[in-house]
mmCIF file of C-alpha atoms in Angstrom:
data_model
loop_
_atom_site.group_PDB
_atom_site.id
_atom_site.type_symbol
_atom_site.label_atom_id
_atom_site.label_comp_id
_atom_site.label_asym_id
_atom_site.label_seq_id
_atom_site.Cartn_x
_atom_site.Cartn_y
_atom_site.Cartn_z
ATOM 1 C CA MET A 963 -118.353 -58.735 38.710
ATOM 2 C CA THR A 964 -116.730 -57.282 35.783
ATOM 3 C CA GLU A 965 -112.932 -58.133 35.254
ATOM 4 C CA HIS A 966 -111.784 -54.309 36.189
ATOM 5 C CA LEU A 967 -114.294 -54.422 38.898
ATOM 6 C CA LYS A 968 -112.462 -57.373 40.109
ATOM 7 C CA ILE A 969 -108.781 -55.803 39.545
ATOM 8 C CA GLN A 970 -110.104 -53.045 41.464
ATOM 9 C CA THR A 971 -111.349 -54.784 44.592
ATOM 10 C CA THR A 972 -108.186 -56.735 44.635
ATOM 11 C CA LEU A 973 -105.487 -53.910 44.355
ATOM 12 C CA ALA A 974 -107.367 -51.028 45.997
ATOM 13 C CA SER A 975 -109.343 -52.948 48.893
ATOM 14 C CA LYS A 976 -108.736 -49.715 51.329
ATOM 15 C CA GLY A 977 -110.309 -47.440 48.887
ATOM 16 C CA ALA A 978 -107.188 -46.409 47.178
ATOM 17 C CA LEU A 979 -103.997 -47.632 45.604
ATOM 18 C CA ARG A 980 -101.075 -47.832 48.209
ATOM 19 C CA VAL A 981 -97.676 -47.703 46.482
ATOM 20 C CA GLY A 982 -94.703 -48.531 48.438
ATOM 21 C CA LEU A 983 -91.761 -46.516 47.568
ATOM 22 C CA ASN A 984 -87.957 -46.867 48.291
ATOM 23 C CA MET A 985 -86.960 -43.695 49.590
ATOM 24 C CA ALA A 986 -83.068 -44.314 49.528
ATOM 25 C CA ASN A 987 -83.032 -44.959 45.851
ATOM 26 C CA LYS A 988 -82.212 -41.141 44.521
ATOM 27 C CA LEU A 989 -82.844 -42.260 41.058
ATOM 28 C CA LEU A 990 -86.572 -43.147 41.193
ATOM 29 C CA ILE A 991 -87.293 -40.635 43.958
ATOM 30 C CA SER A 992 -86.176 -37.010 43.256
ATOM 31 C CA GLY A 993 -87.473 -35.362 46.562
ATOM 32 C CA THR A 994 -90.658 -34.440 48.451
ATOM 33 C CA GLN A 995 -92.992 -31.487 48.045
ATOM 34 C CA GLU A 996 -93.529 -29.314 51.103
ATOM 35 C CA ASN A 997 -96.231 -31.403 52.540
ATOM 36 C CA GLY A 998 -94.017 -34.453 52.480
ATOM 37 C CA THR A 999 -95.652 -36.029 49.027
ATOM 38 C CA PRO A 1000 -92.794 -37.943 47.292
ATOM 39 C CA PHE A 1001 -92.092 -37.034 43.430
ATOM 40 C CA GLY A 1002 -89.938 -38.835 40.728
ATOM 41 C CA VAL A 1003 -90.192 -41.768 38.527
ATOM 42 C CA SER A 1004 -91.416 -44.308 40.701
ATOM 43 C CA PRO A 1005 -94.243 -41.994 42.206
ATOM 44 C CA ASP A 1006 -95.170 -41.328 38.660
ATOM 45 C CA VAL A 1007 -95.234 -44.909 37.689
ATOM 46 C CA GLY A 1008 -97.396 -45.674 41.122
ATOM 47 C CA LYS A 1009 -99.795 -42.968 39.937
ATOM 48 C CA ALA A 1010 -99.969 -43.952 36.396
ATOM 49 C CA ILE A 1011 -101.013 -47.340 37.530
ATOM 50 C CA ALA A 1012 -103.515 -45.887 39.920
ATOM 51 C CA ASP A 1013 -104.950 -43.644 37.031
ATOM 52 C CA ARG A 1014 -105.353 -46.484 34.884
ATOM 53 C CA LEU A 1015 -107.103 -48.595 37.708
ATOM 54 C CA GLY A 1016 -109.321 -45.727 38.254
ATOM 55 C CA MET A 1017 -108.360 -45.220 41.772
ATOM 56 C CA PRO A 1018 -106.679 -42.410 43.909
ATOM 57 C CA VAL A 1019 -103.245 -43.350 44.706
ATOM 58 C CA ILE A 1020 -101.544 -43.297 48.580
ATOM 59 C CA TYR A 1021 -97.641 -43.236 48.576
ATOM 60 C CA VAL A 1022 -96.158 -45.483 51.528
ATOM 61 C CA PRO A 1023 -92.548 -44.412 52.022
ATOM 62 C CA TYR A 1024 -89.542 -46.555 53.225
ATOM 63 C CA PRO A 1025 -86.237 -45.895 54.245
ATOM 64 C CA SER A 1026 -84.549 -48.796 52.223
ATOM 65 C CA PRO A 1027 -85.693 -51.544 49.441
ATOM 66 C CA GLY A 1028 -85.632 -54.318 52.346
ATOM 67 C CA ALA A 1029 -88.347 -52.472 54.305
ATOM 68 C CA VAL A 1030 -90.155 -52.272 51.382
ATOM 69 C CA ALA A 1031 -90.353 -56.118 51.015
ATOM 70 C CA ASP A 1032 -91.074 -57.004 54.415
ATOM 71 C CA GLY A 1033 -94.212 -54.812 53.810
ATOM 72 C CA ALA A 1034 -95.416 -57.478 51.681
ATOM 73 C CA GLU A 1035 -96.603 -59.622 54.172
ATOM 74 C CA LYS A 1036 -97.853 -56.912 56.720
ATOM 75 C CA ASP A 1037 -100.634 -55.614 54.232
ATOM 76 C CA GLU A 1038 -98.927 -52.227 54.211
ATOM 77 C CA TRP A 1039 -98.944 -51.879 50.261
ATOM 78 C CA ASP A 1040 -100.984 -52.873 47.498
ATOM 79 C CA ILE A 1041 -97.887 -52.566 44.791
ATOM 80 C CA ALA A 1042 -94.312 -51.454 45.246
ATOM 81 C CA ASN A 1043 -91.620 -50.421 42.963
ATOM 82 C CA ILE A 1044 -88.521 -52.322 44.131
ATOM 83 C CA GLY A 1045 -85.706 -54.278 42.220
ATOM 84 C CA ALA A 1046 -87.225 -57.898 41.499
ATOM 85 C CA GLU A 1047 -84.840 -60.216 42.919
ATOM 86 C CA PRO A 1048 -85.596 -64.215 43.644
ATOM 87 C CA GLU A 1049 -85.372 -63.718 47.347
ATOM 88 C CA ARG A 1050 -88.129 -61.024 47.238
ATOM 89 C CA ALA A 1051 -89.755 -62.950 44.780
ATOM 90 C CA GLU A 1052 -90.828 -65.555 47.664
ATOM 91 C CA THR A 1053 -93.689 -63.068 48.923
ATOM 92 C CA ILE A 1054 -93.913 -60.934 45.895
ATOM 93 C CA LEU A 1055 -95.031 -61.244 42.174
ATOM 94 C CA PHE A 1056 -93.070 -59.070 39.809
ATOM 95 C CA THR A 1057 -93.856 -57.672 36.544
ATOM 96 C CA LYS A 1058 -91.109 -57.458 33.992
ATOM 97 C CA ALA A 1059 -88.832 -54.237 34.622
ATOM 98 C CA TYR A 1060 -89.748 -50.800 33.574
ATOM 99 C CA CYS A 1061 -86.379 -49.444 33.976
ATOM 100 C CA GLU A 1062 -82.931 -50.559 34.847
ATOM 101 C CA ILE A 1063 -80.037 -49.229 36.746
ATOM 102 C CA GLU A 1064 -76.221 -50.211 36.366
ATOM 103 C CA ALA A 1065 -74.120 -51.673 39.481
ATOM 104 C CA THR A 1066 -70.476 -51.646 39.627
ATOM 105 C CA TYR A 1067 -67.724 -50.796 41.810
ATOM 106 C CA LEU A 1068 -65.605 -47.870 43.350
ATOM 107 C CA VAL A 1069 -62.117 -48.865 43.810
ATOM 108 C CA PRO A 1070 -58.612 -47.373 45.247
ATOM 109 C CA GLY A 1071 -56.497 -45.958 42.499
ATOM 110 C CA GLY A 1072 -53.835 -48.161 42.672
ATOM 111 C CA THR A 1073 -55.822 -51.424 42.349
ATOM 112 C CA PRO A 1074 -55.276 -53.622 39.574
ATOM 113 C CA PHE A 1075 -58.795 -54.294 38.541
ATOM 114 C CA GLN A 1076 -60.042 -52.791 35.658
ATOM 115 C CA THR A 1077 -63.356 -54.131 35.213
ATOM 116 C CA ALA A 1078 -66.127 -55.303 37.433
ATOM 117 C CA ALA A 1079 -65.573 -58.786 36.420
ATOM 118 C CA ASP A 1080 -61.956 -58.642 38.022
ATOM 119 C CA VAL A 1081 -63.139 -58.145 41.282
ATOM 120 C CA ASP A 1082 -64.458 -61.522 42.718
ATOM 121 C CA SER A 1083 -61.054 -62.602 43.497
ATOM 122 C CA THR A 1084 -59.333 -64.432 46.204
ATOM 123 C CA GLY A 1085 -58.471 -62.181 49.092
ATOM 124 C CA THR A 1086 -60.678 -59.298 47.807
ATOM 125 C CA ARG A 1087 -63.131 -57.711 50.506
ATOM 126 C CA ILE A 1088 -66.173 -55.630 49.091
ATOM 127 C CA ALA A 1089 -68.574 -53.350 51.061
ATOM 128 C CA VAL A 1090 -72.152 -54.212 50.205
ATOM 129 C CA LYS A 1091 -75.133 -52.484 51.469
ATOM 130 C CA ASP A 1092 -77.000 -55.284 52.875
ATOM 131 C CA ARG A 1093 -80.476 -56.352 51.376
ATOM 132 C CA SER A 1094 -80.127 -54.228 48.362
ATOM 133 C CA ALA A 1095 -80.906 -55.718 44.996
ATOM 134 C CA TYR A 1096 -77.302 -55.664 43.867
ATOM 135 C CA GLY A 1097 -76.528 -57.105 47.030
ATOM 136 C CA LEU A 1098 -78.854 -59.702 46.906
ATOM 137 C CA TRP A 1099 -77.026 -60.522 43.262
ATOM 138 C CA LEU A 1100 -73.783 -60.364 45.038
ATOM 139 C CA LYS A 1101 -74.686 -62.991 47.707
ATOM 140 C CA ARG A 1102 -75.757 -65.384 44.942
ATOM 141 C CA ASN A 1103 -72.958 -64.989 42.384
ATOM 142 C CA ILE A 1104 -69.631 -63.976 44.396
ATOM 143 C CA LYS A 1105 -67.431 -67.102 44.326
ATOM 144 C CA ASN A 1106 -64.219 -65.936 45.445
ATOM 145 C CA ALA A 1107 -64.178 -62.609 47.430
ATOM 146 C CA GLU A 1108 -65.385 -61.739 50.835
ATOM 147 C CA LEU A 1109 -68.740 -59.548 51.235
ATOM 148 C CA VAL A 1110 -68.784 -57.095 54.169
ATOM 149 C CA LEU A 1111 -72.250 -56.509 54.827
ATOM 150 C CA ILE A 1112 -73.202 -53.200 55.899
ATOM 151 C CA ASP A 1113 -76.779 -52.437 57.901
ATOM 152 C CA PRO A 1114 -79.248 -50.866 55.387
ATOM 153 C CA SER A 1115 -79.291 -47.722 57.970
ATOM 154 C CA GLU A 1116 -75.474 -47.088 57.298
ATOM 155 C CA ASP A 1117 -73.384 -45.627 54.963
ATOM 156 C CA PRO A 1118 -71.280 -48.571 53.320
ATOM 157 C CA PHE A 1119 -68.778 -45.684 52.105
ATOM 158 C CA LEU A 1120 -67.686 -45.100 55.561
ATOM 159 C CA THR A 1121 -66.794 -48.622 55.998
ATOM 160 C CA PHE A 1122 -65.402 -48.915 52.933
ATOM 161 C CA GLU A 1123 -63.064 -45.999 53.708
ATOM 162 C CA SER A 1124 -62.415 -46.634 57.279
ATOM 163 C CA GLU A 1125 -61.500 -50.142 57.074
ATOM 164 C CA GLY A 1126 -59.513 -49.865 53.659
ATOM 165 C CA LEU A 1127 -61.727 -52.258 51.835
ATOM 166 C CA ASP A 1128 -60.711 -53.208 48.147
ATOM 167 C CA ALA A 1129 -63.793 -52.164 46.341
ATOM 168 C CA LEU A 1130 -67.481 -50.740 47.391
ATOM 169 C CA SER A 1131 -70.491 -52.015 45.612
ATOM 170 C CA GLY A 1132 -73.310 -49.866 44.498
ATOM 171 C CA LEU A 1133 -75.347 -48.171 41.825
ATOM 172 C CA ARG A 1134 -73.307 -46.233 39.289
ATOM 173 C CA THR A 1135 -74.678 -42.787 39.935
ATOM 174 C CA GLY A 1136 -74.579 -43.273 43.597
ATOM 175 C CA LEU A 1137 -71.139 -44.345 43.108
ATOM 176 C CA GLN A 1138 -70.313 -41.352 41.121
ATOM 177 C CA ASN A 1139 -71.064 -39.104 44.277
ATOM 178 C CA ASP A 1140 -69.008 -41.352 46.541
ATOM 179 C CA LEU A 1141 -66.201 -41.006 44.100
ATOM 180 C CA LYS A 1142 -65.763 -37.231 45.159
ATOM 181 C CA ARG A 1143 -65.107 -37.898 48.456
ATOM 182 C CA PHE A 1144 -62.480 -40.532 47.726
ATOM 183 C CA PRO A 1145 -59.667 -38.593 46.270
ATOM 184 C CA GLY A 1146 -57.628 -40.941 43.747
ATOM 185 C CA GLY A 1147 -60.528 -43.460 43.479
ATOM 186 C CA ARG A 1148 -62.294 -44.572 40.170
ATOM 187 C CA LEU A 1149 -65.104 -46.403 38.866
ATOM 188 C CA LEU A 1150 -64.450 -49.871 37.139
ATOM 189 C CA ASP A 1151 -65.731 -50.385 33.701
ATOM 190 C CA GLY A 1152 -68.668 -52.452 33.113
ATOM 191 C CA SER A 1153 -71.236 -53.703 35.425
ATOM 192 C CA PHE A 1154 -71.693 -56.613 37.537
ATOM 193 C CA THR A 1155 -75.272 -56.754 37.313
ATOM 194 C CA THR A 1156 -78.323 -54.565 36.188
ATOM 195 C CA VAL A 1157 -80.848 -53.968 38.943
ATOM 196 C CA GLN A 1158 -84.275 -54.515 37.321
ATOM 197 C CA GLN A 1159 -87.020 -52.283 38.689
ATOM 198 C CA ALA A 1160 -90.411 -53.656 38.592
ATOM 199 C CA VAL A 1161 -93.778 -53.484 40.009
ATOM 200 C CA GLY A 1162 -94.607 -55.901 42.771
ATOM 201 C CA THR A 1163 -97.907 -57.189 44.475
ATOM 202 C CA PRO A 1164 -98.117 -59.270 47.357
ATOM 203 C CA LYS A 1165 -98.539 -62.804 46.362
ATOM 204 C CA LYS A 1166 -102.230 -63.005 47.571
ATOM 205 C CA ASN A 1167 -103.276 -60.538 44.742
ATOM 206 C CA ALA A 1168 -102.330 -63.165 42.124
ATOM 207 C CA VAL A 1169 -105.554 -62.263 40.490
ATOM 208 C CA ALA A 1170 -104.334 -58.904 39.302
ATOM 209 C CA GLU A 1171 -100.903 -60.201 37.999
ATOM 210 C CA ASN A 1172 -101.768 -60.558 34.512
ATOM 211 C CA TRP A 1173 -103.245 -56.937 34.457
ATOM 212 C CA LEU A 1174 -100.337 -55.356 36.254
ATOM 213 C CA GLU A 1175 -98.078 -57.081 33.861
ATOM 214 C CA GLN A 1176 -99.997 -55.731 30.711
ATOM 215 C CA THR A 1177 -100.250 -52.099 32.433
ATOM 216 C CA VAL A 1178 -96.283 -51.830 32.968
ATOM 217 C CA LEU A 1179 -96.085 -53.049 29.373
ATOM 218 C CA ASP A 1180 -98.593 -50.299 27.911
ATOM 219 C CA LEU A 1181 -96.756 -47.558 30.207
ATOM 220 C CA LYS A 1182 -93.231 -48.616 28.533
ATOM 221 C CA GLN A 1183 -94.719 -48.858 24.998
ATOM 222 C CA SER A 1184 -96.513 -45.563 25.074
ATOM 223 C CA GLY A 1185 -93.700 -43.552 26.126
ATOM 224 C CA GLU A 1186 -94.606 -42.530 29.433
ATOM 225 C CA ILE A 1187 -92.278 -44.358 31.327
ATOM 226 C CA GLN A 1188 -89.529 -42.545 29.367
ATOM 227 C CA SER A 1189 -91.244 -39.125 29.534
ATOM 228 C CA PHE A 1190 -91.153 -39.747 33.675
ATOM 229 C CA ILE A 1191 -87.412 -40.424 33.306
ATOM 230 C CA ASP A 1192 -86.746 -37.409 31.074
ATOM 231 C CA ASN A 1193 -89.116 -34.776 33.233
ATOM 232 C CA HIS A 1194 -87.088 -35.324 35.976
ATOM 233 C CA LYS A 1195 -83.923 -34.939 34.438
ATOM 234 C CA VAL A 1196 -82.752 -38.545 35.763
ATOM 235 C CA VAL A 1197 -79.122 -39.570 34.499
ATOM 236 C CA GLY A 1198 -78.047 -43.215 35.016
ATOM 237 C CA LEU A 1199 -81.620 -44.610 34.660
ATOM 238 C CA SER A 1200 -82.777 -46.514 31.552
ATOM 239 C CA LEU A 1201 -85.898 -47.596 30.020
ATOM 240 C CA ALA A 1202 -86.062 -51.548 30.488
ATOM 241 C CA PRO A 1203 -86.017 -53.653 27.091
ATOM 242 C CA LEU A 1204 -89.835 -53.903 25.601
#
């Protein structure tokens, strides 16, 4: 069996490359066509990998990144495009990032906080969407503030507003939309982390790990991923460093 055929057999054992997509990430998923097919940077990356593999693509949509991660051990997808996090790496092999998204905080206008680094202080309560990539980072790194975890199916802004919390964590682009419904609020300068969007595959597909890593690198170096970002006119999404 040739090396390419071995990769095909491993990654597309069902006759097509099944690509898990986090439909909640509006930077990576621009929308859906009339027939329900997702389009955006993430679907384009999945299609480009399927093309390199020489196989058709099937998109497997999920409502949240946590749900995507859960599918790794259920044989629901062959590759998935989600944030690379240590907790998820227990069941998923990740390539290096193909793009990055800045995460920061929305705060009330009267807060003394000036930068994202100021928020980790005693008595501060932070609204966090549970199982998000930035939420997993906060769980590992926040030392003094209290994290108020919001179910992935719910809007964390509503809890932030109704309970009068001190900060709402999130991706900067998403928080810019929340700012429009929070008069007097502001986004803090800087970021507390940069979410690394990568391509993952279940650990059982370890034989294909190097091929996926090289393929993602090629897509970055060739300018294809930057072209996906440009074509969909995505603001707030950056090509990950080579």
